[in-house]
PDB file of C-alpha atoms in Angstrom:
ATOM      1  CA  UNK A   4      20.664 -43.527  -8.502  1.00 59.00           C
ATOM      2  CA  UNK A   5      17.911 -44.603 -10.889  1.00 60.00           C
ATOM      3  CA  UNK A   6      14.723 -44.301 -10.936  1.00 62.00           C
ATOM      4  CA  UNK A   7      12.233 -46.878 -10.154  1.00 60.00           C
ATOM      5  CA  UNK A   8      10.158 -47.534 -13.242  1.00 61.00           C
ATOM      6  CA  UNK A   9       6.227 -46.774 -12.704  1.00 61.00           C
ATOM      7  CA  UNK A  10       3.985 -49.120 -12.585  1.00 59.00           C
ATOM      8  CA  UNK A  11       0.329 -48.716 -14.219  1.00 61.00           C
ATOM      9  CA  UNK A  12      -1.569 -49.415 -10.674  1.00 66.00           C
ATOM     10  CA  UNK A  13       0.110 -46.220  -9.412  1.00 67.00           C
ATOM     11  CA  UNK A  14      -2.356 -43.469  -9.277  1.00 67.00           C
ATOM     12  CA  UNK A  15      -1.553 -39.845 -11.134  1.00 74.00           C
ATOM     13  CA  UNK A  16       0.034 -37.520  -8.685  1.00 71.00           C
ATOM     14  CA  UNK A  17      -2.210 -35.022  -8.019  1.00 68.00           C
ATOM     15  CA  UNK A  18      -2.265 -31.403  -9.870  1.00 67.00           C
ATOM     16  CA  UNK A  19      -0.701 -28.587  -8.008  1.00 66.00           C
ATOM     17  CA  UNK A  20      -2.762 -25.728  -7.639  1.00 68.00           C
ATOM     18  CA  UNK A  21      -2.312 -22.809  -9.670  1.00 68.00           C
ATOM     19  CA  UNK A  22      -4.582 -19.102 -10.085  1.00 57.00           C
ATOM     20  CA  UNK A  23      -6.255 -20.759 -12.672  1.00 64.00           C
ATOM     21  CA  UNK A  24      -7.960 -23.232 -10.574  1.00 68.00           C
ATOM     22  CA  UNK A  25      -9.284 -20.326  -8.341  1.00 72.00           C
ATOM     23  CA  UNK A  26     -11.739 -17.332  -8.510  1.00 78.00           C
ATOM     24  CA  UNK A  27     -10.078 -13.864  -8.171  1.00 82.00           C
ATOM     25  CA  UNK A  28     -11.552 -12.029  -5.331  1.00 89.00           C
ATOM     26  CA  UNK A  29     -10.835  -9.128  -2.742  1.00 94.00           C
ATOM     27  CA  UNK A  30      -9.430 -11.423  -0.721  1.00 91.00           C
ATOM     28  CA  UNK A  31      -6.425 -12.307  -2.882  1.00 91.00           C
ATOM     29  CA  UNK A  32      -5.927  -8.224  -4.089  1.00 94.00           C
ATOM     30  CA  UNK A  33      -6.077  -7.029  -0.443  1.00 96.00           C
ATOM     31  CA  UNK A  34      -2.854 -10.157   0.255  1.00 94.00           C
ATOM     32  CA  UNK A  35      -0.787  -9.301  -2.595  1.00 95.00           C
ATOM     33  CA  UNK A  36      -1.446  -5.662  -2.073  1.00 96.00           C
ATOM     34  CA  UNK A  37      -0.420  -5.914   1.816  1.00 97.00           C
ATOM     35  CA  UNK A  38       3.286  -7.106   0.316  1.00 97.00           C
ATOM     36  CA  UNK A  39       3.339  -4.457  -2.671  1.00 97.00           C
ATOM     37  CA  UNK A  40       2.497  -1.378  -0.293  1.00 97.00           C
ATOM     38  CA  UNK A  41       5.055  -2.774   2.095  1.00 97.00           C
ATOM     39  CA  UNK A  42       7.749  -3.012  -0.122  1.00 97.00           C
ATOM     40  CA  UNK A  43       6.859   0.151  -2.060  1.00 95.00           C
ATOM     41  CA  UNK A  44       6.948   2.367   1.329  1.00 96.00           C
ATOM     42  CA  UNK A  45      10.592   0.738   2.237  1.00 97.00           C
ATOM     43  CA  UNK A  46      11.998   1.750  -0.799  1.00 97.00           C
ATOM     44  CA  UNK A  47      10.437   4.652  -2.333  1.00 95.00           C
ATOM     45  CA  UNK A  48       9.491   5.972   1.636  1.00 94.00           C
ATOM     46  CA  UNK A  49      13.746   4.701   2.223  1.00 96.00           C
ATOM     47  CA  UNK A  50      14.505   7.084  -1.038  1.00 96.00           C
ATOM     48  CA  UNK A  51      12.932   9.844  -0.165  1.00 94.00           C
ATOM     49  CA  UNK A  52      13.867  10.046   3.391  1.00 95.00           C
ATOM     50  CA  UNK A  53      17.717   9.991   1.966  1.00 97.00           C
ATOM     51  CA  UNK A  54      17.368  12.512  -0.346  1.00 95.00           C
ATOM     52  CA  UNK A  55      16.021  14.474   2.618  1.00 95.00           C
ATOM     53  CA  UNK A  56      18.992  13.646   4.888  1.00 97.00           C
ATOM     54  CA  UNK A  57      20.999  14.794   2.034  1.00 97.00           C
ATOM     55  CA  UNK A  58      19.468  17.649   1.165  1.00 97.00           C
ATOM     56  CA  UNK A  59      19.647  18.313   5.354  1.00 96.00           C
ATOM     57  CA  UNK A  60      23.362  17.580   5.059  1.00 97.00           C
ATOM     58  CA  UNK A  61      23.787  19.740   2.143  1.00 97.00           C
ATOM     59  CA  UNK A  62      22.594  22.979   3.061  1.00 97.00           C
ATOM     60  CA  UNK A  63      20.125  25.717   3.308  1.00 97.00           C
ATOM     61  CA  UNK A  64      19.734  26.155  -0.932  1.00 96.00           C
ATOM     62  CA  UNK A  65      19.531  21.889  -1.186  1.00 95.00           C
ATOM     63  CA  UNK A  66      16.694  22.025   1.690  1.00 94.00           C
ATOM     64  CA  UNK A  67      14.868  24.669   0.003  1.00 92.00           C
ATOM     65  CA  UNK A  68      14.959  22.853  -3.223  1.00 90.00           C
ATOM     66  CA  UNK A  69      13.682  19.526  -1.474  1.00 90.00           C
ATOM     67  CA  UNK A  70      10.606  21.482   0.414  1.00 88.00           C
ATOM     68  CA  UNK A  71       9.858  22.902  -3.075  1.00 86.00           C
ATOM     69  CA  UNK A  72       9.134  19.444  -4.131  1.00 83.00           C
ATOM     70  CA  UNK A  73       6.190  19.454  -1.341  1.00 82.00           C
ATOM     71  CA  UNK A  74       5.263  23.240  -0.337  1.00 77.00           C
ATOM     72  CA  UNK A  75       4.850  26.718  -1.753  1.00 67.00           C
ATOM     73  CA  UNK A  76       2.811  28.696  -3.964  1.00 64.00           C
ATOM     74  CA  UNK A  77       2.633  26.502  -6.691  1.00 64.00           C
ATOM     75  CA  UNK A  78       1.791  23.330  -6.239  1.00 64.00           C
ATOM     76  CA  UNK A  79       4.075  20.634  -7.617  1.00 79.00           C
ATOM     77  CA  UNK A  80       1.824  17.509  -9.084  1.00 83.00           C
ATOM     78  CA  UNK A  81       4.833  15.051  -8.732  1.00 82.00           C
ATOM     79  CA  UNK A  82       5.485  15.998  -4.928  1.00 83.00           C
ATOM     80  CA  UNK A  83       1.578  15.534  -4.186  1.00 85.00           C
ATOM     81  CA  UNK A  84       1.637  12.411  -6.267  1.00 89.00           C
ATOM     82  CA  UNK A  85       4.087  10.583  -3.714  1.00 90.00           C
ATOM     83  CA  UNK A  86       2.707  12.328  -0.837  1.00 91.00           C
ATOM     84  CA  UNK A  87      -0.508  10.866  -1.472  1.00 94.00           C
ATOM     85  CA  UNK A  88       0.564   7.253  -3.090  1.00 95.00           C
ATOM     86  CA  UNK A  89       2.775   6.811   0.043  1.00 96.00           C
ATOM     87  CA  UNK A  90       0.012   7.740   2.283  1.00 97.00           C
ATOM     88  CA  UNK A  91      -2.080   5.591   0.540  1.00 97.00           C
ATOM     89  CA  UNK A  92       0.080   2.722   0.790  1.00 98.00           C
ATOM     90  CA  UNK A  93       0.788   3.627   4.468  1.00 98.00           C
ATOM     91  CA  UNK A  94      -3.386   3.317   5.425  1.00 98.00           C
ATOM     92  CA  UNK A  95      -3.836   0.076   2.856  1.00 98.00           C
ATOM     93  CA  UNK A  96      -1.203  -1.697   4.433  1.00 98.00           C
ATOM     94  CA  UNK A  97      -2.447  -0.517   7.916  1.00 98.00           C
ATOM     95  CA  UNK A  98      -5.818  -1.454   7.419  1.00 98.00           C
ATOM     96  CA  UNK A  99      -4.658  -5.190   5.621  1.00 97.00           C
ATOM     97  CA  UNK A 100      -2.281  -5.607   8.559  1.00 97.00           C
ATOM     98  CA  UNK A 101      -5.094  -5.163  10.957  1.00 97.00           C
ATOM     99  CA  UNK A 102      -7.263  -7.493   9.296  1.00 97.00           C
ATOM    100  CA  UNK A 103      -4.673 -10.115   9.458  1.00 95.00           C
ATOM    101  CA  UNK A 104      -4.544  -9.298  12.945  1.00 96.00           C
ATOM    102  CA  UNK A 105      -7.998 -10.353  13.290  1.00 96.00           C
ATOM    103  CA  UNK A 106      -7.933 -13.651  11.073  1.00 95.00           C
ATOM    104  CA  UNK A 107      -4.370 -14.354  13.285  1.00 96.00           C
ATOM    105  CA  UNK A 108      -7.083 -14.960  16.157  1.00 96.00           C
ATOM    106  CA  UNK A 109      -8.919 -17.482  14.286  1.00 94.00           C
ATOM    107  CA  UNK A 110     -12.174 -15.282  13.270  1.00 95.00           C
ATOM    108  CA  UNK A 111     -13.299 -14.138   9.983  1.00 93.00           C
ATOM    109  CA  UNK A 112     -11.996 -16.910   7.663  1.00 92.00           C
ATOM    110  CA  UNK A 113     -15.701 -17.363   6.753  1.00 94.00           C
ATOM    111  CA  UNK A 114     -16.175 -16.530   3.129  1.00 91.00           C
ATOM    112  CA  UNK A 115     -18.342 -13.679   3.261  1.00 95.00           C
ATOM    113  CA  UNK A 116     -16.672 -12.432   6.340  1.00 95.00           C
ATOM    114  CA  UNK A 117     -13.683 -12.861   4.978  1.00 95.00           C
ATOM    115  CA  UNK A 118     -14.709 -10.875   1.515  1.00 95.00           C
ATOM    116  CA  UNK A 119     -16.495  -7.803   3.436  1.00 96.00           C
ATOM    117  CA  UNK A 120     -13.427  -7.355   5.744  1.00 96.00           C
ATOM    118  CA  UNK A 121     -11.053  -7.556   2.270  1.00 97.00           C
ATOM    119  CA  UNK A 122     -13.490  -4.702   0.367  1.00 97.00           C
ATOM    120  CA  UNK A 123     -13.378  -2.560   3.888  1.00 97.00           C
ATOM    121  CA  UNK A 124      -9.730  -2.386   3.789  1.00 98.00           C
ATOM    122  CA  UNK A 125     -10.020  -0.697   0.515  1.00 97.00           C
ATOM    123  CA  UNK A 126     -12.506   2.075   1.704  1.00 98.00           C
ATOM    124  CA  UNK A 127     -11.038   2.395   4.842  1.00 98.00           C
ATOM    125  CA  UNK A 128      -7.380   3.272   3.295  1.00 98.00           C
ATOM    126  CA  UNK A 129      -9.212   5.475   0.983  1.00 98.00           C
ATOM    127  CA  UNK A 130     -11.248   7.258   3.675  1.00 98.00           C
ATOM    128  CA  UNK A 131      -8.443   7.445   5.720  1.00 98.00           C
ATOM    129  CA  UNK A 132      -6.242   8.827   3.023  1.00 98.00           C
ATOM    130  CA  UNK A 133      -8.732  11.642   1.820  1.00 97.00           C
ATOM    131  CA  UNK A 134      -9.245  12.905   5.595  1.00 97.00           C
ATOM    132  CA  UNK A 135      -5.514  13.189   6.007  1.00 97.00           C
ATOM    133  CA  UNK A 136      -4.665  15.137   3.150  1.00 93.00           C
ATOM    134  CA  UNK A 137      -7.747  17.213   3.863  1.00 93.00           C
ATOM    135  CA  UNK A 138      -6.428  18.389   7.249  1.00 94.00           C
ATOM    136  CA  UNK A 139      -3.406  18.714   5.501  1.00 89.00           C
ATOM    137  CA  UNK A 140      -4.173  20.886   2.508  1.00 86.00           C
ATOM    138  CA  UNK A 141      -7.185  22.736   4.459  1.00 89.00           C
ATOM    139  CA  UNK A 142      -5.988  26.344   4.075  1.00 83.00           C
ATOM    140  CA  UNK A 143      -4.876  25.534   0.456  1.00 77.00           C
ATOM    141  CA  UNK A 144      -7.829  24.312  -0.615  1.00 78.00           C
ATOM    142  CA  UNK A 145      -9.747  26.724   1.333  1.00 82.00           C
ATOM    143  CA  UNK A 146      -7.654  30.120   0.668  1.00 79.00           C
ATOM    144  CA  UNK A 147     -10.499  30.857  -1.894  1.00 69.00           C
ATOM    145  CA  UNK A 148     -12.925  30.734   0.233  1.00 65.00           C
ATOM    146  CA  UNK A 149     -11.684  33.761   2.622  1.00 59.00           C
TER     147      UNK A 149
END
């Protein structure tokens, strides 16, 4: 089927949208962040909680090796660095999910509003995050201390 030829008295279609047209702000980071930390806890949380099912499946030796990863002595930077990342992840994309909770109800699409509630998800996941792994790693970081 062809295509009706244009005439010159019909107006331009207007110009999608595109990031360019708009100002970066919180608001947009705190979105795209709420789908990242999703998606990053299904499939690097999903990986790890395999390899601990196998490691379950495989033994006392394979267990030991996995907990090594977390606990002990020595502290292993790589564990700690997905322990915390994860947890991280967990309380941003708690804290974005319960701001979308609140703009679901029709409040706080107000700009300012809107911004505030976008920069407190940020300091609330990071608050959140330090006083977990401080309960957690109280007796390690404290051990000098006694």
């Amino acid at each position: 089927m062809a295509t009706p030829p244009k005439s010159a008295a019909q107006p331009a279609r207007p110009i999608a949208p595109h990031l360019s047209h708009y100002k970066w702000g919180p608001h947009m980071t705190v979105s795209i962040l709420h789908r990242a930390t999703g998606d990053g806890m299904a499939i690097v949380g999903g990986l790890l909680f395999t390899w601990w099912l196998a490691s379950l499946a495989a033994g006392k030796d394979s267990y030991d090796w996995f907990l090594s990863w977390f606990t002990g002595p020595n502290w292993n930077i790589l564990g700690y660095v997905v322990g915390i990342g994860l947890t991280l992840a967990l309380f941003q994309h708690m804290m974005s999910g319960i701001r979308h909770l609140v703009m679901d109800t029709g409040a706080n699409f107000e700009l300012k509003s809107n911004k505030t509630s976008a920069l407190l998800t940020f300091v609330g996941s990071v608050l959140l995050t330090l006083l977990f792994w401080g309960v957690m790693l109280k007796d390690v970081l404290f051990a000098g201390a006694k």
